[in-house]
Amino acid sequence: MTELAHPDRLAKIEAMRAEGVDPYPARGVKASPIEEILAGAGTAEEPGDLVGTQVTIAGRMLGMRDFGKLIFAPVIDRTGRLQVGLQKGRLGEWWPRRKWLDPADLVGCTGELAFTQKGEPTIWVDEIQLLSKAVASPPEKWHGLTDVEARYRRRYVDLWASDNVAQVFVKRSRALRVIRNYLEDEGYLEVETPTLHPISGGAAARPFVTHHNALDSDLYLRIAPELYLKRLIVGGLERVFEVSRNFRNEGLSTRHNPEFTMLELYEAQADFRRMMEITENIFERCAKDLNGTTKIEFRGSEYDLAAPFPRERYTDLFEKHAGCAFDDEPAVRAKAKELNLNHELDDYWKLMNDVFEETVEEHLSGPIFVTHYPVQISPLAKQAPEDPRLTERFEVFVASMELGNAFSELNDPAEQHRRFQEQVDSKDPETPGEVDIDYVQALEFGMPPTGGLGIGIDRLVMLLTGQDSIRDVLLFPAMRRIVEGEEDAETPDAGAPAAPTSA
């Protein structure tokens, strides 16, 4: 046992076993979801069909109010919360065993559904079974887990002890269902591509590296599924998507976690304009399904995700907010110096984009499509016919946060090989260390005109549920490891909310 196990609760387990009662039985009870029972209860004024009948629920018992010969306690399951009443007269010989029960125990309760004098639906219990004894005490009004880090680390408590936490993850699941249904209606096929890659590619990021013993070679956890999905377009599947777990060996913030979820999709005979249409449909449909409206509140402001979204060019925004042209190197370096950025950075185009992020993104309230990114920072995108310095690429922003990236995909194998080689020659640790020859060879067989889109699912869910930090939409965000006996460290997080009230 760990330091969380309470001596009084351990003593109760010994007492139960001494009387032949298993505190951890192998079989549960056949229970109805609480939300169904509440729906069938109606109101005290207009009772529903289930009132007066025997019902069974199974869930976690929370705070217990003991009035001597009567105990009231709420029980929660994944669908809702319902009060149970334990009476000495109903429970008979079992009544002395009530002292075995504690808040946080998992129980099965069978009894008559009725209303109290105050009009609260209640199960008057005739039979109760302990399904699992909790030996750790739950937080009282969350005083036990006020530390933000401890909340995320003990999500298994956070989900039932904090208001509305579980609902965030229910909505996350619903958003993914909306996305899948929409894409399948559009003729897309959901696929799965490798998580372990022989070459890191598809995005600019530091990868996690592992080693495969049988092949005696290093492999990389994928930073993006892009190059494999486009191989499938070459293969003739024409419309494919994947909801994938990606990994980037980078820092933590309110917007970044080293393990995150992306939606990526590719469509033959499409371009970046078609990807704008799909993006608008996904955002709009998810908002309506989850919240009943396209209007959302996020970080104290209101946004409307109804289509169409405005469009502005990267280069125009750069000149407007940075005060110089994107390709005027002396002026951009001077601006970088003014902003206390590394103005002597060898990679000018990385510096130029750093200036963009510093000067422009705060103004992107959105939703807005920022279009036509420079070629040098878009190695997989097709050049714009009207200006070869730029590409048919966009990023979508809401609340100054980038949520998606899309292009008309580059399908010229010679040009793709040249750009890959340019990345390798730069020796940037965030770009591949070798050319992905197999992908170039795939393009040599011919890839049709294609549009591709990636959307950050975690950030989209943040937006749709009004959560300030990405850690609030990840069931188990990345955390510093705590060894046995070490207390959780107080780690301030400006993007995380204050500790919630008790359920």
mmCIF file of C-alpha atoms in Angstrom, residues 68-288:
data_model
loop_
_atom_site.group_PDB
_atom_site.id
_atom_site.type_symbol
_atom_site.label_atom_id
_atom_site.label_comp_id
_atom_site.label_asym_id
_atom_site.label_seq_id
_atom_site.Cartn_x
_atom_site.Cartn_y
_atom_site.Cartn_z
ATOM 1 C CA GLY A 68 -28.558 8.191 12.839
ATOM 2 C CA LYS A 69 -31.189 5.877 11.404
ATOM 3 C CA LEU A 70 -30.981 7.454 7.962
ATOM 4 C CA ILE A 71 -28.074 8.121 5.590
ATOM 5 C CA PHE A 72 -28.248 10.157 2.394
ATOM 6 C CA ALA A 73 -25.479 9.999 -0.197
ATOM 7 C CA PRO A 74 -25.117 10.909 -3.865
ATOM 8 C CA VAL A 75 -23.977 8.169 -6.224
ATOM 9 C CA ILE A 76 -22.409 9.062 -9.569
ATOM 10 C CA ASP A 77 -21.818 7.057 -12.725
ATOM 11 C CA ARG A 78 -20.625 8.183 -16.137
ATOM 12 C CA THR A 79 -24.089 9.486 -17.038
ATOM 13 C CA GLY A 80 -25.172 11.428 -13.961
ATOM 14 C CA ARG A 81 -25.744 11.726 -10.240
ATOM 15 C CA LEU A 82 -28.596 10.374 -8.088
ATOM 16 C CA GLN A 83 -29.238 10.389 -4.353
ATOM 17 C CA VAL A 84 -29.682 7.156 -2.431
ATOM 18 C CA GLY A 85 -31.266 6.818 1.008
ATOM 19 C CA LEU A 86 -30.199 4.116 3.465
ATOM 20 C CA GLN A 87 -32.784 3.426 6.199
ATOM 21 C CA LYS A 88 -32.426 1.093 9.167
ATOM 22 C CA GLY A 89 -35.971 -0.234 8.672
ATOM 23 C CA ARG A 90 -35.356 -1.201 5.037
ATOM 24 C CA LEU A 91 -31.894 -2.708 5.387
ATOM 25 C CA GLY A 92 -32.569 -4.814 8.491
ATOM 26 C CA GLU A 93 -29.685 -7.160 9.301
ATOM 27 C CA TRP A 94 -27.396 -5.357 6.861
ATOM 28 C CA TRP A 95 -27.746 -2.038 8.721
ATOM 29 C CA PRO A 96 -24.745 -2.573 11.094
ATOM 30 C CA ARG A 97 -22.544 -3.083 8.035
ATOM 31 C CA ARG A 98 -23.193 0.513 6.924
ATOM 32 C CA LYS A 99 -20.109 1.415 8.964
ATOM 33 C CA TRP A 100 -18.018 -0.351 6.343
ATOM 34 C CA LEU A 101 -18.973 2.297 3.813
ATOM 35 C CA ASP A 102 -16.958 5.429 3.135
ATOM 36 C CA PRO A 103 -17.101 8.240 0.587
ATOM 37 C CA ALA A 104 -15.514 7.159 -2.749
ATOM 38 C CA ASP A 105 -16.540 3.501 -2.352
ATOM 39 C CA LEU A 106 -18.030 1.894 -5.455
ATOM 40 C CA VAL A 107 -21.447 0.429 -4.721
ATOM 41 C CA GLY A 108 -24.434 -1.216 -6.354
ATOM 42 C CA CYS A 109 -27.814 -0.090 -4.983
ATOM 43 C CA THR A 110 -31.268 -1.564 -5.604
ATOM 44 C CA GLY A 111 -34.415 0.013 -4.266
ATOM 45 C CA GLU A 112 -37.606 1.967 -4.841
ATOM 46 C CA LEU A 113 -37.400 5.219 -6.797
ATOM 47 C CA ALA A 114 -39.305 8.034 -5.093
ATOM 48 C CA PHE A 115 -39.050 11.700 -4.145
ATOM 49 C CA THR A 116 -38.056 13.209 -0.811
ATOM 50 C CA GLN A 117 -40.147 15.897 0.867
ATOM 51 C CA LYS A 118 -37.849 18.445 -0.776
ATOM 52 C CA GLY A 119 -38.646 16.982 -4.204
ATOM 53 C CA GLU A 120 -35.299 15.282 -4.857
ATOM 54 C CA PRO A 121 -35.403 11.960 -6.733
ATOM 55 C CA THR A 122 -34.037 9.273 -4.425
ATOM 56 C CA ILE A 123 -33.579 5.518 -4.397
ATOM 57 C CA TRP A 124 -34.692 4.084 -1.051
ATOM 58 C CA VAL A 125 -32.240 1.206 -0.888
ATOM 59 C CA ASP A 126 -33.390 -2.347 -0.117
ATOM 60 C CA GLU A 127 -30.128 -3.988 -1.135
ATOM 61 C CA ILE A 128 -26.607 -2.586 -1.316
ATOM 62 C CA GLN A 129 -23.420 -4.292 -2.458
ATOM 63 C CA LEU A 130 -19.906 -2.986 -2.047
ATOM 64 C CA LEU A 131 -18.266 -3.365 -5.465
ATOM 65 C CA SER A 132 -14.846 -1.975 -4.603
ATOM 66 C CA LYS A 133 -13.535 -0.533 -1.346
ATOM 67 C CA ALA A 134 -11.647 2.742 -1.692
ATOM 68 C CA VAL A 135 -8.749 2.778 0.765
ATOM 69 C CA ALA A 136 -7.674 6.318 -0.208
ATOM 70 C CA SER A 137 -9.793 9.180 1.090
ATOM 71 C CA PRO A 138 -11.296 11.468 -1.551
ATOM 72 C CA PRO A 139 -10.527 15.183 -1.493
ATOM 73 C CA GLU A 140 -12.998 17.160 0.603
ATOM 74 C CA LYS A 141 -14.166 20.073 -1.549
ATOM 75 C CA TRP A 142 -10.963 19.413 -3.492
ATOM 76 C CA HIS A 143 -8.761 20.655 -0.633
ATOM 77 C CA GLY A 144 -6.614 17.546 -1.077
ATOM 78 C CA LEU A 145 -5.670 18.351 -4.694
ATOM 79 C CA THR A 146 -5.495 22.112 -4.961
ATOM 80 C CA ASP A 147 -2.177 21.862 -6.791
ATOM 81 C CA VAL A 148 -2.823 22.038 -10.530
ATOM 82 C CA GLU A 149 -0.141 19.417 -11.233
ATOM 83 C CA ALA A 150 -1.700 17.017 -8.755
ATOM 84 C CA ARG A 151 -5.066 17.404 -10.496
ATOM 85 C CA TYR A 152 -3.616 16.352 -13.840
ATOM 86 C CA ARG A 153 -1.475 13.620 -12.300
ATOM 87 C CA ARG A 154 -4.466 12.088 -10.509
ATOM 88 C CA ARG A 155 -6.951 12.426 -13.326
ATOM 89 C CA TYR A 156 -8.608 9.262 -12.034
ATOM 90 C CA VAL A 157 -9.797 11.388 -9.106
ATOM 91 C CA ASP A 158 -10.225 14.641 -11.010
ATOM 92 C CA LEU A 159 -12.821 13.076 -13.322
ATOM 93 C CA TRP A 160 -15.341 12.436 -10.540
ATOM 94 C CA ALA A 161 -14.313 14.915 -7.855
ATOM 95 C CA SER A 162 -14.277 18.090 -9.982
ATOM 96 C CA ASP A 163 -17.173 19.810 -11.654
ATOM 97 C CA ASN A 164 -17.508 19.429 -15.429
ATOM 98 C CA VAL A 165 -14.146 17.718 -15.993
ATOM 99 C CA ALA A 166 -15.660 14.504 -17.324
ATOM 100 C CA GLN A 167 -17.951 16.505 -19.620
ATOM 101 C CA VAL A 168 -14.941 17.989 -21.406
ATOM 102 C CA PHE A 169 -13.850 14.508 -22.429
ATOM 103 C CA VAL A 170 -17.368 13.468 -23.371
ATOM 104 C CA LYS A 171 -17.457 16.485 -25.695
ATOM 105 C CA ARG A 172 -14.035 15.579 -27.072
ATOM 106 C CA SER A 173 -15.351 12.157 -28.044
ATOM 107 C CA ARG A 174 -18.434 13.723 -29.622
ATOM 108 C CA ALA A 175 -16.288 16.124 -31.654
ATOM 109 C CA LEU A 176 -14.313 13.218 -33.090
ATOM 110 C CA ARG A 177 -17.557 11.445 -33.973
ATOM 111 C CA VAL A 178 -18.833 14.562 -35.763
ATOM 112 C CA ILE A 179 -15.588 14.822 -37.738
ATOM 113 C CA ARG A 180 -15.584 11.151 -38.717
ATOM 114 C CA ASN A 181 -19.237 11.212 -39.773
ATOM 115 C CA TYR A 182 -18.726 14.328 -41.890
ATOM 116 C CA LEU A 183 -15.638 13.001 -43.668
ATOM 117 C CA GLU A 184 -17.213 9.607 -44.318
ATOM 118 C CA ASP A 185 -20.238 11.387 -45.797
ATOM 119 C CA GLU A 186 -17.776 13.205 -48.061
ATOM 120 C CA GLY A 187 -16.410 9.888 -49.311
ATOM 121 C CA TYR A 188 -13.254 9.742 -47.163
ATOM 122 C CA LEU A 189 -11.719 6.487 -45.977
ATOM 123 C CA GLU A 190 -10.243 6.321 -42.469
ATOM 124 C CA VAL A 191 -6.813 4.670 -42.500
ATOM 125 C CA GLU A 192 -3.943 3.879 -40.147
ATOM 126 C CA THR A 193 -0.313 4.595 -40.986
ATOM 127 C CA PRO A 194 2.900 3.747 -39.087
ATOM 128 C CA THR A 195 3.774 5.376 -35.796
ATOM 129 C CA LEU A 196 7.424 4.322 -36.105
ATOM 130 C CA HIS A 197 9.171 6.002 -39.040
ATOM 131 C CA PRO A 198 12.600 5.218 -40.491
ATOM 132 C CA ILE A 199 13.009 8.916 -41.405
ATOM 133 C CA SER A 200 11.541 11.792 -39.439
ATOM 134 C CA GLY A 201 9.452 13.940 -41.783
ATOM 135 C CA GLY A 202 6.192 15.636 -42.605
ATOM 136 C CA ALA A 203 6.762 18.648 -40.335
ATOM 137 C CA ALA A 204 9.553 20.693 -38.770
ATOM 138 C CA ALA A 205 10.028 19.409 -35.218
ATOM 139 C CA ARG A 206 12.494 17.523 -33.026
ATOM 140 C CA PRO A 207 11.545 13.834 -33.003
ATOM 141 C CA PHE A 208 11.715 11.183 -30.304
ATOM 142 C CA VAL A 209 14.224 8.511 -31.261
ATOM 143 C CA THR A 210 14.096 4.820 -30.386
ATOM 144 C CA HIS A 211 15.979 1.733 -31.542
ATOM 145 C CA HIS A 212 14.669 -1.438 -33.154
ATOM 146 C CA ASN A 213 16.874 -4.317 -32.024
ATOM 147 C CA ALA A 214 15.923 -6.853 -34.702
ATOM 148 C CA LEU A 215 16.709 -4.413 -37.530
ATOM 149 C CA ASP A 216 19.525 -2.759 -35.558
ATOM 150 C CA SER A 217 18.344 0.664 -36.694
ATOM 151 C CA ASP A 218 17.000 3.836 -35.168
ATOM 152 C CA LEU A 219 13.350 4.692 -35.655
ATOM 153 C CA TYR A 220 11.434 7.898 -34.965
ATOM 154 C CA LEU A 221 8.053 8.357 -33.347
ATOM 155 C CA ARG A 222 6.026 10.131 -35.994
ATOM 156 C CA ILE A 223 5.824 13.889 -35.913
ATOM 157 C CA ALA A 224 3.156 13.754 -38.646
ATOM 158 C CA PRO A 225 1.518 11.056 -40.828
ATOM 159 C CA GLU A 226 1.588 13.295 -43.924
ATOM 160 C CA LEU A 227 4.051 11.518 -46.184
ATOM 161 C CA TYR A 228 2.431 8.113 -45.662
ATOM 162 C CA LEU A 229 -1.056 9.475 -46.312
ATOM 163 C CA LYS A 230 0.087 11.061 -49.569
ATOM 164 C CA ARG A 231 1.584 7.724 -50.602
ATOM 165 C CA LEU A 232 -1.976 6.409 -50.371
ATOM 166 C CA ILE A 233 -3.163 9.138 -52.735
ATOM 167 C CA VAL A 234 -0.524 7.899 -55.194
ATOM 168 C CA GLY A 235 -1.932 4.423 -54.582
ATOM 169 C CA GLY A 236 -5.357 5.561 -55.780
ATOM 170 C CA LEU A 237 -7.341 5.763 -52.540
ATOM 171 C CA GLU A 238 -8.098 9.406 -53.469
ATOM 172 C CA ARG A 239 -9.717 10.542 -50.189
ATOM 173 C CA VAL A 240 -8.138 9.436 -46.923
ATOM 174 C CA PHE A 241 -7.968 10.681 -43.338
ATOM 175 C CA GLU A 242 -6.338 9.633 -40.102
ATOM 176 C CA VAL A 243 -6.816 10.699 -36.502
ATOM 177 C CA SER A 244 -3.299 10.073 -35.277
ATOM 178 C CA ARG A 245 -1.232 10.398 -32.153
ATOM 179 C CA ASN A 246 1.889 12.418 -32.979
ATOM 180 C CA PHE A 247 5.031 13.036 -30.939
ATOM 181 C CA ARG A 248 7.364 16.031 -30.867
ATOM 182 C CA ASN A 249 10.303 16.319 -28.513
ATOM 183 C CA GLU A 250 9.589 19.882 -27.508
ATOM 184 C CA GLY A 251 8.644 21.934 -24.456
ATOM 185 C CA LEU A 252 5.419 22.127 -22.499
ATOM 186 C CA SER A 253 3.027 25.072 -22.516
ATOM 187 C CA THR A 254 -0.676 25.835 -22.431
ATOM 188 C CA ARG A 255 -0.702 25.001 -26.178
ATOM 189 C CA HIS A 256 1.930 22.262 -26.429
ATOM 190 C CA ASN A 257 2.230 18.695 -25.207
ATOM 191 C CA PRO A 258 4.870 16.299 -26.572
ATOM 192 C CA GLU A 259 2.137 13.759 -27.389
ATOM 193 C CA PHE A 260 -0.903 15.158 -29.176
ATOM 194 C CA THR A 261 -3.719 14.259 -31.578
ATOM 195 C CA MET A 262 -3.994 15.455 -35.168
ATOM 196 C CA LEU A 263 -6.570 15.016 -37.871
ATOM 197 C CA GLU A 264 -4.888 14.792 -41.276
ATOM 198 C CA LEU A 265 -6.751 14.322 -44.554
ATOM 199 C CA TYR A 266 -5.905 14.338 -48.253
ATOM 200 C CA GLU A 267 -8.167 14.610 -51.265
ATOM 201 C CA ALA A 268 -7.240 14.070 -54.916
ATOM 202 C CA GLN A 269 -8.416 16.662 -57.467
ATOM 203 C CA ALA A 270 -8.613 19.258 -54.669
ATOM 204 C CA ASP A 271 -6.561 22.276 -53.623
ATOM 205 C CA PHE A 272 -6.119 24.493 -50.570
ATOM 206 C CA ARG A 273 -9.398 26.294 -51.283
ATOM 207 C CA ARG A 274 -11.300 23.027 -50.957
ATOM 208 C CA MET A 275 -9.434 22.490 -47.669
ATOM 209 C CA MET A 276 -10.792 25.839 -46.440
ATOM 210 C CA GLU A 277 -14.312 24.604 -47.128
ATOM 211 C CA ILE A 278 -13.685 21.388 -45.190
ATOM 212 C CA THR A 279 -12.135 23.312 -42.275
ATOM 213 C CA GLU A 280 -15.127 25.635 -42.043
ATOM 214 C CA ASN A 281 -17.525 22.693 -42.122
ATOM 215 C CA ILE A 282 -15.647 20.829 -39.385
ATOM 216 C CA PHE A 283 -15.468 23.840 -37.067
ATOM 217 C CA GLU A 284 -19.080 24.835 -37.649
ATOM 218 C CA ARG A 285 -20.521 21.321 -37.272
ATOM 219 C CA CYS A 286 -18.532 20.569 -34.117
ATOM 220 C CA ALA A 287 -19.622 23.836 -32.489
ATOM 221 C CA LYS A 288 -23.285 23.217 -33.284
#
